[in-house]
Amino acid sequence: MQLLTMVIGLALATALWSGVQAINAEARASYDQAARALGETQFTQLIPEEGNTIPTETFVALRRAGVLVSPLLEGRLQLDDENYQLVGFDALTAPMGLVPNEAQQQVDIVSFFAPPYQIIANPEDAGRIRGLTDATVIAVDTVSPGVLLTDLYAAQAMLVRGDEVSRLLLLPNQPRNGTPPDLKQLKLVARSPSQGNDISRLTGSFHLNLTAFGLLSFAVGLFIVHGTIGLAFEQRRGLFRTLRALGMPLRMLLVLLMVELLFVSLVAGGAGMVLGYVIASVLLPDVAATLRGLYGAEIDGTLSIRPIWWAAGMAIAVLGTAVAAAGSIAKIIRMPILAPAQPRAWALLSERRMWLQGILVLALLAVALIASQLQGLVAGFALLGGLLLAAALALPIILSLLLFLAQHLARAPIPSWFWADTRQQLPGLSLALMALLLALATNIGVGTMVGSFRTTFLGWLDQRLASELYVNARSNQEAEVLQSYLAPRADAVLPIWNIEARVAGLPAEIYGIIDHATYRDNWPLLEAADSVWQRVASGDGALVNEQLALRENLHPGDSLELPGAWQTIVAGIYSDYGNPNGQVIVGLDALVKRFPDLQRQRFGIRIAPDKARALARTIRDEFGLPAERIIHQAELKSFSVQIFERTFTVTAALNVLTLAVAGFAILTSLLTLSAMRAAQVAPLWAMGLTRRRLALLELLRSSALALMTLVLSIPVGILLAWVLLTVINVEAFGWRLPMRLYPTDWAWLALWSLIAAMLSAAWPAYLLSRKPPAELLKVFANER
Amino acid sequence: MSVRALIFMILFAPSALAQGFAGLGSEAEGYLLPNPDTRFEFPRDHGPHPGFRVEWWYLTANLTGTDGRDYGLQWTLFRSALSPDDRPAPIWMGHAAVTTPDAHFATERFARGGTGQAGVTAAPFEAWIDEWQMTGIDRGQLRASGPDFAYELTFAADAPFVPQGAAGYSVKAETGQASHYYSQPFYDVSGVLQLPGGAVDVSGQAWLDREWSSQLLSADQSGWDWLSLHLDTGEKLMGFRLRSDLGSAYSTGTWIEPDGTPGPLAPGAFVAKPLRFHRVAGREIPVEWRVEVPEHAVDVTVTALNPDSWMDLSVAYWEGPVRVTGTHSGRGYLEMTGYE
């Protein structure tokens, strides 16, 4: 029985930990691969100072000046309602390591360079796009999902972007005596190799949450293992003493015990890894969908077994066992050979130990307090860890006080005994209850965070995407034609022209908008100066997004320098979730005056919502505008909702799993306790309480403890959510999310944890109700 | 393997089908074939010849530095068509090398035609890929650079261009494979080499080869040994030996008088035999030769200045300066391909 609980406990802990780690590892590997879709991030890149394109002549001019660069063209290619990232490269100048080796080996160069061209895609995408394009499709495993590789000139043809490229890679081996290029004159900016992996930054929070989840689950599992090992050793004290008394060297005993533990931990760890793999493979598709939807990050929906997480998982299982067993082993070392062999059962929660634990709680709170005054992600996590551990350690103290109170409030003998006995059992259950508290608090915390994010994000989308349709024309001319075509057909056409530039040294976008009620009524402003919209419209002020404001510590009224020595004033700050870069909004006229050749391709269309879809179709049909260049606001919103639903699937699944682990912890504790509690129960039975009644009281006890823990876990969970939302999010991403509370979720959680507690108490209770009276009688016969 | 290596595996390098070195023995379907009746017309023929499969502008120079040491350099531009009508545009490949008695530097460039990154114009003559360029054909400048070397030369020649083979129709095999081929072996050159040890002023002689074809080798020919020699008496000797998988070799050449008058050698009249092999890049390469041209009383030993002149590029071969001793003395360049 003990062996089983120990194996299952450790296996469950390892499973959650390794499952989460597997998902994280898989996703990260996919980003890396995506970032290396063409391993371009390892090279210095030259990107346009403004706009999105570099003329092909610039590439040739640089090469002819002895600067070895290789061009890339990227764009969205839509094939049968699916969007792909089409990447065109020049095989003849591409540096080593840019293109996956497998791709190189399968390409027929003449066909690669000649219409109808060839497209290299991963096997899944290849299967999907075959027949949708004239190009020959080649499947190569190492190409990232959603990425299509092709020849540069093929990409120019497919994207209808003649004679332009997106970026130039600076090759590592430049010729001797080469002169550095005059980037300013070419209107290029160099981006060093390490920068620019936005996806990993964006998705970081998601993985952070998962990792926190995994770690907490593992901690919960360790509580179980610690309890089981402690009990197993306690019960075998007699055996150990006898062995030692017979002359077995201490060292040998310890070695044997350690071998036993190692064996158990390996078996349990292995089982846990298998379970973790199952969890990961079940959840991965939802995680993949979430990441793709939220961040546009492509990860494979399939799991590959990575040796690193096997090794890490096993190591964690063994180390965890070691940590959990350390205390027990130390006790055996200190055990005097002639000590009485009686099991001490569970140490009573002595006053002294309470005090110690209380001091530890205060110390942890102090750490959290200090951490909250510091800046940085690490401090944020220190705050989080300190708070959670303090809460867990404080739990037995608070429960003990509550039970003490209940005991004194109770009048009748049975309730009075019930509360006193519950309090007496508390030490044995405290580890399991702490595990439950952590599980519940994590559930509430993460649930609140994800929920707040969803509510805020969708609300923000509502405000931000006020226009019914958004159009991104392929050229300035097309945009002009479209606008004059749309003017009589729509309620309003709102140009959104932009340049890409550097603000305060980092890449940013500058948008120009016209003065319109759409913005005044809807735009999500966080802080604003007086008459903010008049200022923007007249060109006397600019709006900046929250990220830029936080980074540069900007507030309304501060001065702001924009490219082209443009001095302006911050008129307002708006929230801009999901954008890693800075953004500035200015009056359209002011922007055009300074940057006459800006991109004039985007505009929003105001129209009655029920007519939007039809208008989008008309534009598509009349102008042949690819579907991905027209965003239908309602569809985008419903898509976002869908994405969040999948995020919730993952969160919910992890919630259930952590609860299961905590429930299991309660079960094991109760089982071990029940074996030793005959002495306490027998007198009551003798006094006339039926076994049935006693079993019922046991169930009640578990429920009461679970309920108390739940009530206490709510503030802890909210605190956790608060830290996640206002400390960690800001540190990691630069935006703050308002916290929303979801009491109905808590009610559900309460129900679930009650069910978990009752289920885990059910078996011990059943055993009690079936306990042969003879055994209970033995208590009085002094035969124990 | 890089994409480029792959390209040239397909286009040039020997394949399992025994297509000969650099794919030059492969099918010429759709491409123009050399015609023995064609006569050169300059400056037009200095420019590219679309419709033919391969073509090159190939300059080698034997130099002496102010430090008294011998040097060699190579500047080559290859045009390789992907289709007879140049759709898609041809691929250009540049090779540049500098050889010293104890070091050999080689580098390569690639470009697609049609963008201006590489190309050749006949008049005014310019051949270029990236910043490498040869400007002018009777006199002009030449430059190239790599990660560890660079050079810049001026060159000039008064002599006429020398047609090779039968009035420029150079037969490569008994089965009739041939190319259009002319040379300018009379350049005087001077300039500066930038080497890892510093700059060296150099002067000497250079030799330009112009050749185009669609199918140079017969299917059983696996490579060639090619020599261009500047003899101290003023004559020039070009000779090559095309090795067959069947064990035989087709050899021929041209004896060029000091005034540029070509004397084509009959097949077999140019005799070259390896004297000494040297292990380089995992292969046994003959780096010392006995060369005989009985009708001109030539019996010389040709020795590599640096036996390690291996061009370790996407298309790999041996190419380097040589010294001539025996009945005649002088110097020149040796190129050996297809040694596996």
Coordinates of C-alpha atoms in Angstrom, one line a residue, chain A residues 221-635:
Chain A
G221 CA 3.7 15.7 -5.6
L222 CA 6.8 16.1 -3.4
F223 CA 4.5 16.8 -0.4
I224 CA 2.9 13.4 -1.0
V225 CA 6.2 11.6 -1.4
H226 CA 7.6 13.2 1.7
G227 CA 4.6 12.1 3.6
T228 CA 4.7 8.6 2.3
I229 CA 8.4 8.1 2.9
G230 CA 8.1 9.5 6.4
L231 CA 5.3 7.2 7.2
A232 CA 7.1 4.2 5.7
F233 CA 10.2 4.8 7.7
E234 CA 8.2 5.5 10.9
Q235 CA 6.4 2.2 10.6
R236 CA 9.6 0.3 10.0
R237 CA 11.4 1.8 13.0
G238 CA 11.0 -1.4 14.9
L239 CA 12.5 -3.4 12.1
F240 CA 15.4 -1.0 11.7
R241 CA 16.0 -1.1 15.5
T242 CA 16.0 -4.9 15.5
L243 CA 18.4 -5.0 12.6
R244 CA 20.7 -2.5 14.1
A245 CA 20.6 -4.3 17.5
L246 CA 21.5 -7.5 15.7
G247 CA 24.6 -5.9 14.5
M248 CA 23.8 -4.6 11.0
P249 CA 26.1 -1.7 10.4
L250 CA 24.3 1.7 10.0
R251 CA 26.1 2.3 6.7
M252 CA 24.7 -0.9 5.2
L253 CA 21.2 -0.1 6.4
L254 CA 21.4 3.3 4.8
V255 CA 22.8 2.0 1.6
L256 CA 20.0 -0.6 1.4
L257 CA 17.4 2.0 2.1
M258 CA 18.8 4.4 -0.5
V259 CA 18.9 1.6 -3.1
E260 CA 15.3 0.9 -2.4
L261 CA 14.4 4.5 -2.7
L262 CA 16.4 4.9 -5.9
F263 CA 14.7 1.9 -7.4
V264 CA 11.2 3.1 -6.4
S265 CA 12.0 6.6 -7.7
L266 CA 13.2 5.3 -11.0
V267 CA 10.1 3.1 -11.5
A268 CA 7.8 5.9 -10.5
G269 CA 9.7 8.4 -12.5
G270 CA 9.5 6.2 -15.6
A271 CA 5.8 5.7 -15.1
G272 CA 5.4 9.5 -14.6
M273 CA 7.3 10.2 -17.8
V274 CA 5.0 8.0 -19.8
L275 CA 2.0 9.6 -18.2
G276 CA 3.5 13.0 -18.8
Y277 CA 4.0 12.2 -22.4
V278 CA 0.3 11.2 -22.7
I279 CA -0.7 14.5 -21.0
A280 CA 1.5 16.5 -23.3
S281 CA 0.3 14.8 -26.5
V282 CA -3.3 15.3 -25.5
L283 CA -2.8 19.0 -24.7
L284 CA -0.3 20.0 -27.3
P285 CA -2.8 20.5 -30.1
D286 CA -4.6 23.1 -28.0
V287 CA -1.4 24.7 -26.9
A288 CA -0.4 24.9 -30.5
A289 CA -3.6 26.4 -31.5
T290 CA -3.4 28.9 -28.7
L291 CA 0.0 30.0 -29.6
R292 CA -0.7 30.2 -33.2
G293 CA -3.8 32.2 -32.6
L294 CA -2.5 34.6 -30.0
Y295 CA 1.0 35.2 -31.2
G296 CA 1.1 33.8 -34.7
A297 CA 3.7 31.4 -33.5
E298 CA 3.7 28.2 -35.5
I299 CA 4.4 25.1 -33.6
D300 CA 4.0 21.5 -34.6
G301 CA 0.9 19.8 -33.3
T302 CA 2.9 16.6 -32.9
L303 CA 5.2 15.7 -30.1
S304 CA 8.6 14.2 -30.6
I305 CA 10.4 12.5 -27.7
R306 CA 13.3 14.7 -26.7
P307 CA 16.0 13.0 -24.7
I308 CA 16.5 16.2 -22.7
W309 CA 13.2 16.1 -21.0
W310 CA 13.4 12.4 -20.3
A311 CA 16.7 12.9 -18.6
A312 CA 15.4 16.0 -16.8
G313 CA 12.2 14.2 -15.7
M314 CA 14.0 11.2 -14.3
A315 CA 16.6 13.5 -12.6
I316 CA 13.8 15.5 -11.0
A317 CA 12.0 12.3 -9.8
V318 CA 15.2 11.0 -8.2
L319 CA 16.2 14.3 -6.7
G320 CA 12.7 14.9 -5.5
T321 CA 12.7 11.6 -3.7
A322 CA 16.0 12.4 -2.2
V323 CA 14.8 15.7 -0.9
A324 CA 11.6 14.1 0.4
A325 CA 13.5 11.3 2.1
A326 CA 16.4 13.4 3.5
G327 CA 14.6 14.1 6.8
S328 CA 13.5 10.5 7.4
I329 CA 17.0 9.2 6.6
A330 CA 18.5 11.7 9.0
K331 CA 16.2 10.5 11.7
I332 CA 17.4 6.9 11.2
I333 CA 21.0 8.0 11.5
R334 CA 20.2 9.7 14.8
M335 CA 18.1 6.8 16.1
P336 CA 19.6 5.3 19.2
I337 CA 19.9 1.6 18.9
L338 CA 18.0 0.9 22.1
A339 CA 15.2 3.4 21.5
P340 CA 11.7 2.2 22.0
A341 CA 10.4 0.7 18.7
Q342 CA 6.9 2.1 18.9
P343 CA 5.9 4.1 16.0
R344 CA 5.5 7.7 17.1
A345 CA 2.7 7.9 14.6
W346 CA 2.6 11.6 13.7
A347 CA 4.4 14.2 15.6
L348 CA 2.0 16.4 17.4
L349 CA 1.9 19.9 16.2
S350 CA 3.7 21.3 19.3
E351 CA 3.6 24.9 20.2
R352 CA 7.3 25.1 19.4
R353 CA 6.9 23.8 15.9
M354 CA 4.0 26.2 15.3
W355 CA 6.2 29.1 16.4
L356 CA 8.9 28.0 14.1
Q357 CA 6.6 27.7 11.2
G358 CA 5.1 31.0 12.0
I359 CA 8.6 32.6 12.0
L360 CA 9.3 31.0 8.6
V361 CA 6.0 32.4 7.3
L362 CA 7.0 35.9 8.4
A363 CA 10.5 35.5 6.9
L364 CA 9.0 34.4 3.6
L365 CA 6.6 37.4 3.7
A366 CA 9.5 39.7 4.3
V367 CA 11.3 38.2 1.3
A368 CA 8.1 38.8 -0.8
L369 CA 7.9 42.4 0.5
I370 CA 11.5 43.1 -0.4
A371 CA 11.0 41.5 -3.8
S372 CA 7.9 43.6 -4.5
Q373 CA 10.1 46.7 -4.1
L374 CA 12.6 45.6 -6.6
Q375 CA 12.3 45.6 -10.4
G376 CA 12.8 42.8 -12.8
L377 CA 11.3 39.4 -13.6
V378 CA 13.4 37.6 -11.1
A379 CA 12.1 39.8 -8.3
G380 CA 8.6 39.2 -9.6
F381 CA 9.1 35.5 -9.2
A382 CA 10.7 35.8 -5.8
L383 CA 7.6 37.7 -4.8
L384 CA 5.4 35.0 -6.2
G385 CA 7.3 32.1 -4.6
G386 CA 7.6 33.9 -1.2
L387 CA 3.9 34.6 -1.1
L388 CA 2.8 31.1 -2.1
L389 CA 5.2 29.3 0.3
A390 CA 4.2 31.6 3.1
A391 CA 0.6 30.9 2.4
A392 CA 1.2 27.1 2.4
L393 CA 3.1 27.2 5.6
A394 CA 0.7 29.4 7.3
L395 CA -2.2 27.1 6.4
P396 CA -1.8 24.6 9.3
I397 CA -1.5 27.4 11.8
I398 CA -4.6 29.2 10.6
L399 CA -6.6 25.9 10.3
S400 CA -5.5 25.0 13.8
L401 CA -6.8 28.3 15.1
L402 CA -10.0 27.9 13.2
L403 CA -10.5 24.4 14.6
F404 CA -9.7 25.6 18.1
L405 CA -12.4 28.2 17.7
A406 CA -14.9 25.7 16.4
Q407 CA -14.1 23.3 19.2
H408 CA -14.9 25.9 21.8
L409 CA -18.0 27.0 20.0
A410 CA -19.3 23.5 19.9
R411 CA -21.6 22.5 22.7
A412 CA -22.7 19.0 22.2
P413 CA -20.1 16.3 23.0
I414 CA -19.9 14.7 19.5
P415 CA -19.2 18.0 17.6
S416 CA -16.8 19.0 20.3
W417 CA -15.0 15.7 19.9
F418 CA -15.2 16.0 16.1
W419 CA -13.4 19.4 16.0
A420 CA -10.9 18.4 18.7
D421 CA -10.1 15.2 16.8
T422 CA -9.9 17.0 13.5
R423 CA -7.4 19.4 15.1
Q424 CA -5.5 16.5 16.5
Q425 CA -5.3 15.0 13.0
L426 CA -4.2 18.2 11.4
P427 CA -0.4 17.5 11.6
G428 CA -0.8 14.3 9.7
L429 CA -3.0 16.0 7.0
S430 CA -1.2 19.3 6.9
L431 CA 1.1 18.4 4.1
A432 CA -1.8 17.2 1.9
L433 CA -3.8 20.2 2.8
M434 CA -0.9 22.5 1.9
A435 CA -0.7 20.7 -1.4
L436 CA -4.4 21.3 -1.9
L437 CA -4.0 24.9 -1.0
L438 CA -1.3 25.4 -3.6
A439 CA -3.3 23.6 -6.2
L440 CA -6.4 25.6 -5.5
A441 CA -4.5 28.9 -5.3
T442 CA -2.8 28.2 -8.6
N443 CA -6.1 27.3 -10.2
I444 CA -7.7 30.5 -9.0
G445 CA -4.6 32.6 -9.8
V446 CA -4.0 31.3 -13.3
G447 CA -7.8 31.2 -14.0
T448 CA -8.1 34.8 -12.9
M449 CA -5.2 35.8 -15.1
V450 CA -6.3 34.1 -18.2
G451 CA -9.9 35.3 -17.6
S452 CA -8.8 38.9 -17.1
F453 CA -6.6 38.7 -20.2
R454 CA -9.5 37.4 -22.2
T455 CA -12.0 39.9 -21.0
T456 CA -9.7 42.8 -21.3
F457 CA -8.3 41.7 -24.6
L458 CA -11.7 41.2 -26.2
G459 CA -13.0 44.4 -24.8
W460 CA -9.9 46.1 -26.1
L461 CA -10.5 44.6 -29.5
D462 CA -14.0 45.9 -29.5
Q463 CA -12.7 49.4 -28.9
R464 CA -9.6 49.2 -31.0
L465 CA -11.2 47.6 -34.0
A466 CA -14.0 50.1 -34.3
S467 CA -14.1 50.0 -38.1
E468 CA -16.1 47.2 -39.6
L469 CA -13.5 46.4 -42.3
Y470 CA -9.8 47.0 -42.6
V471 CA -8.2 47.0 -46.0
N472 CA -4.5 46.8 -46.8
A473 CA -4.1 47.5 -50.5
R474 CA -1.1 46.2 -52.4
S475 CA 0.1 49.6 -53.5
N476 CA -0.5 53.2 -52.8
Q477 CA -2.2 53.6 -56.2
E478 CA -4.5 50.7 -55.5
A479 CA -5.4 52.2 -52.1
E480 CA -6.3 55.4 -53.8
V481 CA -8.5 53.7 -56.4
L482 CA -10.2 51.7 -53.7
Q483 CA -10.9 54.7 -51.5
S484 CA -12.6 56.6 -54.2
Y485 CA -14.5 53.5 -55.1
L486 CA -15.6 53.0 -51.5
A487 CA -16.4 56.6 -50.6
P488 CA -20.0 56.5 -51.8
R489 CA -20.5 52.9 -50.6
A490 CA -19.4 53.2 -47.0
D491 CA -20.3 55.5 -44.1
A492 CA -16.7 56.6 -43.8
V493 CA -13.3 55.6 -45.1
L494 CA -10.5 56.2 -42.6
P495 CA -7.0 56.2 -44.0
I496 CA -4.4 54.7 -41.7
W497 CA -1.1 55.5 -43.2
N498 CA 2.1 54.5 -41.6
I499 CA 5.9 54.5 -41.7
E500 CA 8.3 52.2 -39.9
A501 CA 10.9 54.0 -38.1
R502 CA 13.0 54.0 -34.9
V503 CA 11.7 55.8 -31.9
A504 CA 14.0 56.1 -28.9
G505 CA 16.4 53.8 -30.6
L506 CA 14.1 50.9 -31.2
P507 CA 11.9 49.8 -34.1
A508 CA 8.5 51.4 -34.0
E509 CA 5.5 52.2 -36.2
I510 CA 4.2 55.6 -36.7
Y511 CA 0.6 55.8 -37.9
G512 CA -1.2 58.8 -39.2
I513 CA -5.0 59.0 -38.7
I514 CA -7.6 61.5 -39.5
D515 CA -9.9 63.2 -37.0
H516 CA -13.0 61.1 -36.7
A517 CA -15.6 60.2 -34.2
T518 CA -14.6 56.5 -34.5
Y519 CA -11.4 57.3 -32.7
R520 CA -12.8 59.9 -30.2
D521 CA -15.5 57.5 -29.1
N522 CA -13.7 54.2 -29.1
W523 CA -9.9 54.5 -28.8
P524 CA -8.7 52.8 -25.6
L525 CA -6.8 55.7 -23.9
L526 CA -5.1 55.0 -20.6
E527 CA -4.0 58.5 -19.9
A528 CA -4.8 61.6 -21.9
A529 CA -4.0 65.3 -21.8
D530 CA -6.9 67.8 -22.3
S531 CA -8.5 67.9 -25.7
V532 CA -6.3 65.1 -26.8
W533 CA -7.9 64.4 -30.1
Q534 CA -7.8 68.1 -31.2
R535 CA -4.1 68.0 -30.4
V536 CA -3.5 64.9 -32.5
A537 CA -5.5 66.2 -35.4
S538 CA -3.8 69.5 -35.5
G539 CA -0.4 67.8 -35.4
D540 CA 0.5 69.3 -32.0
G541 CA 0.6 66.0 -30.1
A542 CA 1.1 62.3 -30.5
L543 CA -0.4 59.2 -28.9
V544 CA 2.0 56.5 -27.8
N545 CA 1.2 53.0 -26.9
E546 CA 1.6 51.7 -23.4
Q547 CA 4.7 49.7 -24.2
L548 CA 6.6 52.7 -25.5
A549 CA 5.3 54.9 -22.6
L550 CA 6.5 52.4 -20.0
R551 CA 9.8 51.9 -21.6
E552 CA 10.6 55.5 -22.0
N553 CA 8.7 56.6 -18.9
L554 CA 6.4 58.9 -20.9
H555 CA 3.4 60.7 -19.7
P556 CA 1.0 63.2 -21.3
G557 CA 2.7 66.5 -21.7
D558 CA 6.2 65.0 -22.0
S559 CA 8.2 65.9 -25.2
L560 CA 8.8 63.2 -27.7
E561 CA 11.3 63.1 -30.6
L562 CA 10.2 61.3 -33.8
P563 CA 12.4 60.6 -36.8
G564 CA 13.3 63.5 -39.0
A565 CA 14.1 65.7 -35.9
W566 CA 10.4 66.0 -35.3
Q567 CA 9.7 67.4 -31.8
T568 CA 6.2 66.8 -30.5
I569 CA 4.4 66.2 -27.2
V570 CA 2.8 63.1 -25.8
A571 CA -0.9 63.8 -25.8
G572 CA -2.1 60.4 -24.6
I573 CA -1.2 56.8 -23.9
Y574 CA -3.3 53.9 -25.2
S575 CA -3.2 50.2 -24.5
D576 CA -1.9 48.0 -27.3
Y577 CA -1.9 44.4 -26.2
G578 CA 0.1 41.8 -28.0
N579 CA 2.4 44.3 -29.7
P580 CA 6.1 43.9 -28.8
N581 CA 7.1 47.2 -30.4
G582 CA 6.5 50.8 -29.8
Q583 CA 3.8 52.6 -31.7
V584 CA 3.0 56.3 -32.2
I585 CA -0.1 57.8 -33.6
V586 CA -0.1 61.3 -35.1
G587 CA -2.3 63.4 -37.2
L588 CA -2.3 62.3 -40.8
D589 CA -1.5 65.7 -42.3
A590 CA 1.5 66.2 -40.0
L591 CA 2.8 62.7 -41.0
V592 CA 2.3 63.2 -44.7
K593 CA 4.0 66.6 -44.5
R594 CA 7.2 65.1 -43.1
F595 CA 7.1 61.7 -44.9
P596 CA 5.5 62.3 -48.3
D597 CA 6.4 58.9 -49.5
L598 CA 4.9 56.9 -46.7
Q599 CA 2.8 53.8 -47.1
R600 CA -0.7 54.8 -48.0
Q601 CA -2.1 51.3 -48.3
R602 CA -4.2 50.8 -45.2
F603 CA -7.6 52.2 -44.3
G604 CA -10.6 51.3 -42.2
I605 CA -14.2 51.3 -43.5
R606 CA -17.2 52.2 -41.4
I607 CA -20.4 50.6 -42.6
A608 CA -23.4 49.0 -41.1
P609 CA -22.2 45.7 -39.6
D610 CA -24.7 43.6 -41.6
K611 CA -23.3 45.0 -44.8
A612 CA -19.7 44.5 -44.0
R613 CA -19.3 41.0 -45.3
A614 CA -20.9 41.7 -48.6
L615 CA -18.7 44.8 -49.1
A616 CA -15.6 42.7 -48.3
R617 CA -16.6 40.2 -51.0
T618 CA -17.3 43.0 -53.5
I619 CA -13.8 44.4 -52.9
R620 CA -12.3 41.0 -53.3
D621 CA -14.1 40.3 -56.5
E622 CA -13.9 43.7 -58.1
F623 CA -10.3 44.4 -57.3
G624 CA -8.9 40.9 -56.9
L625 CA -7.5 41.9 -53.5
P626 CA -6.3 38.8 -51.7
A627 CA -8.5 37.8 -48.8
E628 CA -5.8 38.4 -46.2
R629 CA -5.7 42.0 -47.1
I630 CA -9.2 42.6 -46.0
I631 CA -9.9 42.1 -42.3
H632 CA -13.5 41.7 -41.3
Q633 CA -13.7 42.9 -37.7
A634 CA -16.5 40.6 -36.6
E635 CA -14.7 37.5 -38.0

